[in-house]
Amino acid sequence: MGFGVVAAGAIMLALTLITVAILGSMLYTMMMNTAKEVLGQSRRLESVTFKITSIIYNTTLNELFINISNVGQESIIPYVNTEIIVDYIDETGLHRVDVLHYNEWYFNRLIIGNSSYNIPSKVFVEVPPGAILEVKTSPTSPIDISQPIIVIVVLDNGMKSEYVSNTG
């Protein structure tokens, strides 16, 4: 009876160790796949980069033109959830912050190399690497151009760029 108990215990221990090894291997594989997926997504976000390269304010028409350059390795597509924030002092001296949603700003033109393409209203565009997208908007009040203007563009995916004018 002593040998049978020892043999049964050894068999149970061996089966437990085999089960733990199999489950550990499966868990390790799942964790490695998740890590690869997360790293792949972060690398993709690193390859999508844009920056505001300039802003132009037309005081006569109260229009603000924002030039957005795609400096990344992949195309960007600003879409309906893209927001533009304009922080400025108006002509009466009041501090204003306009949060502009789609239909409060429009694509004006796309510049690729030496070519410029006008964009009809209500059309979305893909901005390839190296291209510049000009966005047009009208602030809620005329801007005091002797003061700095801060513009922030936030894309649908959460990526953002900030520009501070050097006036003022």
Coordinates of N, CA and C in Angstrom, one line a residue:
M1 N 0.8 -1.2 0.0 CA 0.0 0.0 0.0 C 0.9 1.3 0.0
G2 N 2.0 1.2 0.6 CA 2.9 2.4 0.6 C 3.4 2.8 -0.8
F3 N 3.8 1.7 -1.6 CA 4.3 2.0 -2.9 C 3.2 2.6 -3.8
G4 N 2.0 2.1 -3.7 CA 0.9 2.6 -4.5 C 0.6 4.1 -4.2
V5 N 0.6 4.5 -3.0 CA 0.4 5.9 -2.6 C 1.5 6.8 -3.1
V6 N 2.7 6.3 -3.1 CA 3.8 7.1 -3.6 C 3.7 7.2 -5.1
A7 N 3.4 6.2 -5.8 CA 3.3 6.2 -7.2 C 2.1 7.1 -7.7
A8 N 1.0 7.0 -7.0 CA -0.2 7.9 -7.3 C 0.2 9.3 -7.1
G9 N 0.9 9.6 -6.0 CA 1.3 11.0 -5.7 C 2.3 11.5 -6.8
A10 N 3.2 10.6 -7.2 CA 4.2 11.0 -8.2 C 3.4 11.3 -9.6
I11 N 2.5 10.5 -9.9 CA 1.7 10.7 -11.1 C 0.9 12.0 -11.1
M12 N 0.3 12.2 -9.9 CA -0.5 13.5 -9.7 C 0.4 14.7 -9.8
L13 N 1.6 14.6 -9.2 CA 2.5 15.7 -9.3 C 3.0 16.0 -10.7
A14 N 3.3 14.9 -11.4 CA 3.7 15.0 -12.8 C 2.6 15.7 -13.7
L15 N 1.4 15.2 -13.5 CA 0.2 15.8 -14.3 C 0.0 17.2 -13.9
T16 N 0.2 17.6 -12.7 CA 0.0 19.0 -12.2 C 1.1 19.9 -12.9
L17 N 2.3 19.4 -12.9 CA 3.4 20.2 -13.5 C 3.2 20.3 -15.0
I18 N 2.8 19.3 -15.6 CA 2.5 19.4 -17.1 C 1.4 20.4 -17.4
T19 N 0.3 20.3 -16.6 CA -0.8 21.3 -16.7 C -0.3 22.7 -16.5
V20 N 0.5 23.0 -15.4 CA 1.0 24.3 -15.2 C 1.9 24.8 -16.3
A21 N 2.7 23.9 -16.8 CA 3.6 24.3 -17.9 C 2.8 24.7 -19.2
I22 N 1.8 23.9 -19.5 CA 0.9 24.2 -20.7 C 0.2 25.5 -20.5
L23 N -0.4 25.7 -19.3 CA -1.2 27.0 -19.1 C -0.2 28.2 -19.1
G24 N 1.0 28.0 -18.5 CA 2.0 29.1 -18.4 C 2.4 29.4 -19.8
S25 N 2.6 28.4 -20.7 CA 3.0 28.7 -22.0 C 1.9 29.4 -22.8
M26 N 0.7 29.0 -22.6 CA -0.4 29.7 -23.3 C -0.5 31.2 -22.8
L27 N -0.4 31.4 -21.5 CA -0.5 32.7 -21.0 C 0.7 33.6 -21.5
Y28 N 1.9 33.0 -21.5 CA 3.0 33.8 -22.1 C 2.8 34.2 -23.5
T29 N 2.3 33.3 -24.3 CA 2.0 33.5 -25.7 C 1.0 34.6 -25.9
M30 N -0.1 34.6 -25.1 CA -1.1 35.6 -25.2 C -0.5 37.0 -24.8
M31 N 0.3 37.0 -23.7 CA 0.8 38.3 -23.3 C 1.8 38.9 -24.3
M32 N 2.6 38.0 -25.0 CA 3.5 38.5 -26.0 C 2.8 39.0 -27.2
N33 N 1.7 38.4 -27.6 CA 0.9 38.9 -28.7 C 0.3 40.2 -28.4
T34 N -0.2 40.4 -27.2 CA -0.8 41.6 -26.8 C 0.3 42.7 -26.8
A35 N 1.4 42.4 -26.3 CA 2.6 43.4 -26.2 C 2.9 43.8 -27.7
K36 N 3.0 42.8 -28.6 CA 3.4 43.2 -30.0 C 2.3 44.1 -30.6
E37 N 1.0 43.8 -30.3 CA -0.1 44.6 -30.8 C 0.0 46.0 -30.3
V38 N 0.3 46.2 -29.0 CA 0.4 47.5 -28.4 C 1.6 48.3 -29.0
L39 N 2.7 47.6 -29.1 CA 3.9 48.2 -29.7 C 3.7 48.6 -31.1
G40 N 3.0 47.8 -31.9 CA 2.7 48.1 -33.2 C 1.8 49.3 -33.4
Q41 N 0.8 49.5 -32.5 CA -0.1 50.7 -32.5 C 0.7 51.9 -32.2
S42 N 1.6 51.8 -31.2 CA 2.4 53.0 -30.8 C 3.3 53.4 -31.9
R43 N 3.9 52.4 -32.6 CA 4.8 52.7 -33.7 C 4.0 53.4 -34.9
R44 N 2.8 52.9 -35.1 CA 1.9 53.5 -36.1 C 1.6 55.0 -35.8
L45 N 1.3 55.3 -34.5 CA 1.0 56.7 -34.1 C 2.3 57.5 -34.2
E46 N 3.5 57.0 -34.0 CA 4.7 57.7 -34.2 C 4.9 58.1 -35.6
S47 N 4.4 57.3 -36.6 CA 4.6 57.6 -38.0 C 3.6 58.6 -38.5
V48 N 2.5 58.9 -37.7 CA 1.5 59.8 -38.1 C 1.8 61.1 -37.3
T49 N 2.4 62.1 -38.0 CA 2.8 63.3 -37.3 C 2.4 64.5 -38.2
F50 N 1.9 65.5 -37.6 CA 1.6 66.7 -38.3 C 1.9 67.9 -37.4
K51 N 2.1 69.1 -38.1 CA 2.3 70.3 -37.3 C 1.7 71.5 -38.0
I52 N 1.3 72.5 -37.2 CA 0.8 73.7 -37.8 C 2.1 74.5 -38.2
T53 N 2.2 74.8 -39.5 CA 3.5 75.5 -39.9 C 3.3 77.0 -39.9
S54 N 2.0 77.5 -40.1 CA 1.8 79.0 -40.1 C 0.3 79.3 -40.0
I55 N 0.0 80.5 -39.6 CA -1.4 81.0 -39.7 C -1.3 82.4 -40.3
I56 N -2.4 82.6 -41.0 CA -2.5 83.9 -41.7 C -3.9 84.5 -41.3
Y57 N -4.0 85.7 -40.8 CA -5.3 86.3 -40.4 C -5.6 87.4 -41.4
N58 N -6.8 87.4 -42.0 CA -7.2 88.4 -42.9 C -8.2 89.3 -42.1
T59 N -7.7 90.5 -41.7 CA -8.4 91.4 -40.9 C -9.7 92.0 -41.6
T60 N -9.6 92.1 -42.9 CA -10.8 92.7 -43.6 C -11.9 91.7 -43.6
L61 N -11.7 90.4 -43.8 CA -12.8 89.5 -43.9 C -13.0 88.6 -42.6
N62 N -12.1 88.9 -41.6 CA -12.1 88.1 -40.3 C -12.0 86.6 -40.6
E63 N -11.0 86.3 -41.4 CA -10.8 84.9 -41.8 C -9.4 84.5 -41.3
L64 N -9.3 83.3 -40.8 CA -8.0 82.7 -40.3 C -7.7 81.5 -41.1
F65 N -6.5 81.5 -41.7 CA -6.0 80.4 -42.6 C -4.9 79.7 -41.8
I66 N -5.1 78.4 -41.6 CA -4.2 77.6 -40.8 C -3.5 76.6 -41.7
N67 N -2.2 76.6 -41.8 CA -1.5 75.7 -42.7 C -1.0 74.5 -41.8
I68 N -1.4 73.3 -42.2 CA -1.1 72.1 -41.4 C -0.2 71.2 -42.3
S69 N 1.0 70.9 -41.9 CA 1.9 70.1 -42.7 C 2.0 68.7 -42.1
N70 N 2.0 67.7 -43.1 CA 2.1 66.3 -42.7 C 3.6 66.0 -42.7
V71 N 4.2 65.9 -41.5 CA 5.7 65.7 -41.4 C 5.9 64.2 -41.1
G72 N 4.9 63.4 -41.1 CA 5.0 62.0 -40.7 C 5.3 61.1 -42.0
Q73 N 5.2 59.8 -41.7 CA 5.4 58.8 -42.8 C 4.2 58.3 -43.4
E74 N 3.0 58.6 -42.8 CA 1.7 58.1 -43.3 C 0.8 59.3 -43.5
S75 N -0.2 59.0 -44.4 CA -1.2 60.0 -44.7 C -2.0 60.3 -43.5
I76 N -2.6 61.5 -43.4 CA -3.5 61.9 -42.3 C -4.8 62.3 -43.0
I77 N -5.9 62.0 -42.4 CA -7.2 62.4 -42.9 C -8.0 63.1 -41.8
P78 N -8.0 64.5 -41.7 CA -8.8 65.2 -40.8 C -10.3 64.9 -41.1
Y79 N -11.0 64.6 -40.1 CA -12.4 64.2 -40.3 C -13.3 65.0 -39.4
V80 N -14.6 64.6 -39.3 CA -15.6 65.4 -38.6 C -15.3 65.6 -37.2
N81 N -14.6 64.8 -36.5 CA -14.3 65.0 -35.1 C -13.1 65.8 -34.8
T82 N -12.4 66.3 -35.9 CA -11.3 67.2 -35.7 C -11.7 68.5 -35.2
E83 N -11.0 69.0 -34.2 CA -11.4 70.3 -33.6 C -10.2 71.3 -33.7
I84 N -10.6 72.5 -33.9 CA -9.6 73.6 -33.9 C -9.9 74.6 -32.8
I85 N -8.9 74.9 -32.0 CA -9.1 75.8 -30.9 C -8.3 77.0 -31.2
V86 N -8.9 78.2 -31.1 CA -8.3 79.4 -31.4 C -8.4 80.3 -30.1
D87 N -7.2 80.6 -29.5 CA -7.1 81.4 -28.3 C -6.5 82.8 -28.6
Y88 N -7.3 83.8 -28.4 CA -6.9 85.2 -28.8 C -7.5 86.3 -28.0
I89 N -7.0 87.5 -28.2 CA -7.6 88.7 -27.7 C -8.3 89.4 -28.8
D90 N -9.6 89.7 -28.6 CA -10.4 90.3 -29.7 C -10.1 91.9 -29.7
E91 N -10.7 92.6 -30.6 CA -10.4 94.0 -30.8 C -10.9 94.8 -29.7
T92 N -11.8 94.3 -28.8 CA -12.3 95.1 -27.7 C -11.4 94.8 -26.4
G93 N -10.4 93.9 -26.6 CA -9.5 93.6 -25.4 C -10.0 92.4 -24.6
L94 N -11.0 91.7 -25.0 CA -11.5 90.5 -24.3 C -10.7 89.3 -24.7
H95 N -10.4 88.4 -23.8 CA -9.8 87.1 -24.1 C -10.9 86.2 -24.5
R96 N -10.6 85.5 -25.7 CA -11.6 84.6 -26.2 C -10.9 83.3 -26.5
V97 N -11.7 82.2 -26.4 CA -11.2 80.9 -26.8 C -12.4 80.3 -27.6
D98 N -12.1 80.1 -28.9 CA -13.1 79.5 -29.8 C -12.8 78.0 -30.0
V99 N -13.7 77.1 -29.7 CA -13.6 75.7 -30.0 C -14.4 75.5 -31.2
L100 N -13.8 75.2 -32.3 CA -14.4 75.1 -33.6 C -14.6 73.7 -34.0
H101 N -15.8 73.3 -34.3 CA -16.1 71.9 -34.7 C -16.3 71.9 -36.2
Y102 N -16.4 70.7 -36.8 CA -16.6 70.6 -38.2 C -17.8 71.4 -38.6
N103 N -17.8 72.1 -39.7 CA -18.8 73.0 -40.3 C -18.5 74.4 -39.8
E104 N -17.6 74.6 -38.8 CA -17.1 75.9 -38.4 C -15.7 76.2 -38.9
W105 N -15.2 75.2 -39.6 CA -13.9 75.3 -40.3 C -14.0 74.5 -41.6
Y106 N -13.3 74.9 -42.6 CA -13.3 74.2 -43.9 C -12.0 74.0 -44.5
F107 N -11.8 72.9 -45.3 CA -10.6 72.8 -46.0 C -10.6 73.8 -47.2
N108 N -9.5 74.5 -47.3 CA -9.4 75.5 -48.4 C -8.6 75.0 -49.6
R109 N -7.4 74.5 -49.3 CA -6.6 74.0 -50.4 C -5.6 73.0 -49.9
L110 N -5.1 72.2 -50.8 CA -4.1 71.2 -50.5 C -2.9 71.5 -51.4
I111 N -1.7 71.6 -50.7 CA -0.5 72.0 -51.4 C 0.5 70.8 -51.4
I112 N 0.8 70.2 -52.6 CA 1.7 69.1 -52.7 C 2.8 69.6 -53.7
G113 N 4.0 69.7 -53.1 CA 5.1 70.2 -53.9 C 4.9 71.6 -54.3
N114 N 4.9 71.8 -55.6 CA 4.7 73.1 -56.2 C 3.3 73.3 -56.7
S115 N 2.4 72.3 -56.5 CA 1.0 72.3 -57.0 C 0.1 72.6 -55.8
S116 N -1.0 73.4 -56.2 CA -2.0 73.8 -55.2 C -3.4 73.4 -55.7
Y117 N -4.2 72.7 -54.9 CA -5.5 72.2 -55.3 C -6.5 72.8 -54.4
N118 N -7.5 73.5 -55.0 CA -8.6 74.0 -54.2 C -9.5 72.9 -53.8
I119 N -10.1 72.9 -52.6 CA -10.9 71.9 -52.2 C -12.4 72.3 -52.0
P120 N -13.3 71.7 -52.7 CA -14.7 72.1 -52.6 C -15.2 71.9 -51.2
S121 N -16.2 72.6 -50.8 CA -16.8 72.4 -49.4 C -17.4 71.0 -49.3
K122 N -17.4 70.6 -48.0 CA -18.0 69.3 -47.6 C -17.2 68.1 -48.2
V123 N -15.9 68.3 -48.6 CA -15.1 67.2 -49.1 C -14.0 67.0 -48.1
F124 N -13.7 65.7 -47.8 CA -12.6 65.3 -47.0 C -11.4 65.0 -47.8
V125 N -10.2 65.3 -47.3 CA -9.0 65.0 -48.1 C -8.0 64.2 -47.3
E126 N -7.3 63.4 -48.1 CA -6.2 62.7 -47.5 C -4.9 63.5 -47.7
V127 N -4.2 63.8 -46.6 CA -3.0 64.6 -46.7 C -1.8 63.7 -46.7
P128 N -1.1 63.5 -47.9 CA 0.0 62.6 -47.9 C 1.2 63.2 -47.2
P129 N 2.2 62.4 -46.9 CA 3.4 62.9 -46.3 C 4.1 64.0 -47.1
G130 N 4.5 65.1 -46.4 CA 5.1 66.2 -47.1 C 4.1 67.3 -47.7
A131 N 2.8 67.0 -47.6 CA 1.9 67.9 -48.2 C 1.4 68.9 -47.1
I132 N 0.8 70.0 -47.5 CA 0.3 71.0 -46.6 C -1.2 71.2 -46.9
L133 N -2.0 71.1 -45.8 CA -3.4 71.4 -45.9 C -3.7 72.7 -45.3
E134 N -4.4 73.6 -46.1 CA -4.8 74.9 -45.6 C -6.3 74.8 -45.2
V135 N -6.5 75.2 -43.9 CA -7.8 75.2 -43.3 C -8.3 76.6 -43.1
K136 N -9.5 76.9 -43.4 CA -10.1 78.2 -43.3 C -11.2 78.3 -42.3
T137 N -11.1 79.3 -41.4 CA -12.2 79.5 -40.4 C -12.4 80.9 -40.1
S138 N -13.5 81.3 -39.5 CA -13.7 82.6 -39.0 C -13.9 82.7 -37.5
P139 N -13.0 83.4 -36.8 CA -13.2 83.5 -35.4 C -14.5 84.2 -35.1
T140 N -15.0 84.0 -33.8 CA -16.3 84.6 -33.5 C -16.3 86.1 -33.4
S141 N -15.1 86.6 -33.1 CA -14.9 88.1 -33.0 C -13.6 88.5 -33.7
P142 N -13.5 89.7 -34.3 CA -12.3 90.1 -34.9 C -11.1 90.1 -33.9
I143 N -10.0 89.6 -34.4 CA -8.8 89.4 -33.6 C -7.9 90.7 -33.5
D144 N -7.4 91.0 -32.3 CA -6.4 92.1 -32.2 C -5.1 91.5 -32.6
I145 N -4.6 91.9 -33.8 CA -3.4 91.3 -34.3 C -2.1 91.8 -33.6
S146 N -2.2 92.7 -32.7 CA -1.0 93.1 -31.9 C -0.8 92.1 -30.8
Q147 N -1.7 91.2 -30.6 CA -1.6 90.2 -29.5 C -1.3 88.8 -30.1
P148 N -0.6 87.9 -29.4 CA -0.4 86.6 -29.9 C -1.7 85.8 -30.1
I149 N -1.7 84.9 -31.1 CA -2.8 84.1 -31.4 C -2.3 82.6 -31.2
I150 N -3.1 81.9 -30.5 CA -2.7 80.5 -30.2 C -3.7 79.6 -31.0
V151 N -3.2 78.7 -31.8 CA -4.1 77.8 -32.5 C -3.7 76.3 -32.2
I152 N -4.7 75.5 -31.9 CA -4.4 74.1 -31.6 C -5.4 73.3 -32.5
V153 N -4.8 72.3 -33.2 CA -5.6 71.4 -34.0 C -5.5 70.0 -33.4
V154 N -6.7 69.4 -33.1 CA -6.7 68.1 -32.6 C -7.4 67.2 -33.6
L155 N -6.7 66.2 -34.0 CA -7.3 65.2 -35.0 C -8.2 64.2 -34.3
D156 N -9.0 63.5 -35.1 CA -9.9 62.5 -34.6 C -9.2 61.4 -33.6
N157 N -7.9 61.1 -34.0 CA -7.2 60.1 -33.2 C -6.6 60.6 -32.0
G158 N -6.8 61.9 -31.7 CA -6.2 62.5 -30.5 C -4.9 63.2 -30.7
M159 N -4.3 63.0 -31.8 CA -3.0 63.7 -32.1 C -3.3 65.2 -32.2
K160 N -2.3 66.0 -31.7 CA -2.6 67.5 -31.8 C -1.3 68.2 -32.1
S161 N -1.5 69.5 -32.5 CA -0.4 70.4 -32.8 C -0.8 71.7 -32.3
E162 N 0.2 72.5 -31.8 CA -0.1 73.8 -31.3 C 0.8 74.8 -32.0
Y163 N 0.3 76.0 -32.3 CA 1.0 77.1 -32.9 C 0.8 78.4 -32.2
V164 N 1.8 79.1 -31.9 CA 1.7 80.5 -31.3 C 2.2 81.5 -32.2
S165 N 1.4 82.4 -32.6 CA 1.9 83.5 -33.6 C 2.9 84.3 -32.9
N166 N 3.8 84.9 -33.7 CA 4.8 85.7 -33.1 C 4.5 87.2 -33.2
T167 N 3.2 87.6 -33.4 CA 2.8 89.0 -33.3 C 2.7 89.4 -31.9
G168 N 2.6 90.6 -31.6 CA 2.3 91.1 -30.3 C 3.5 91.5 -29.5

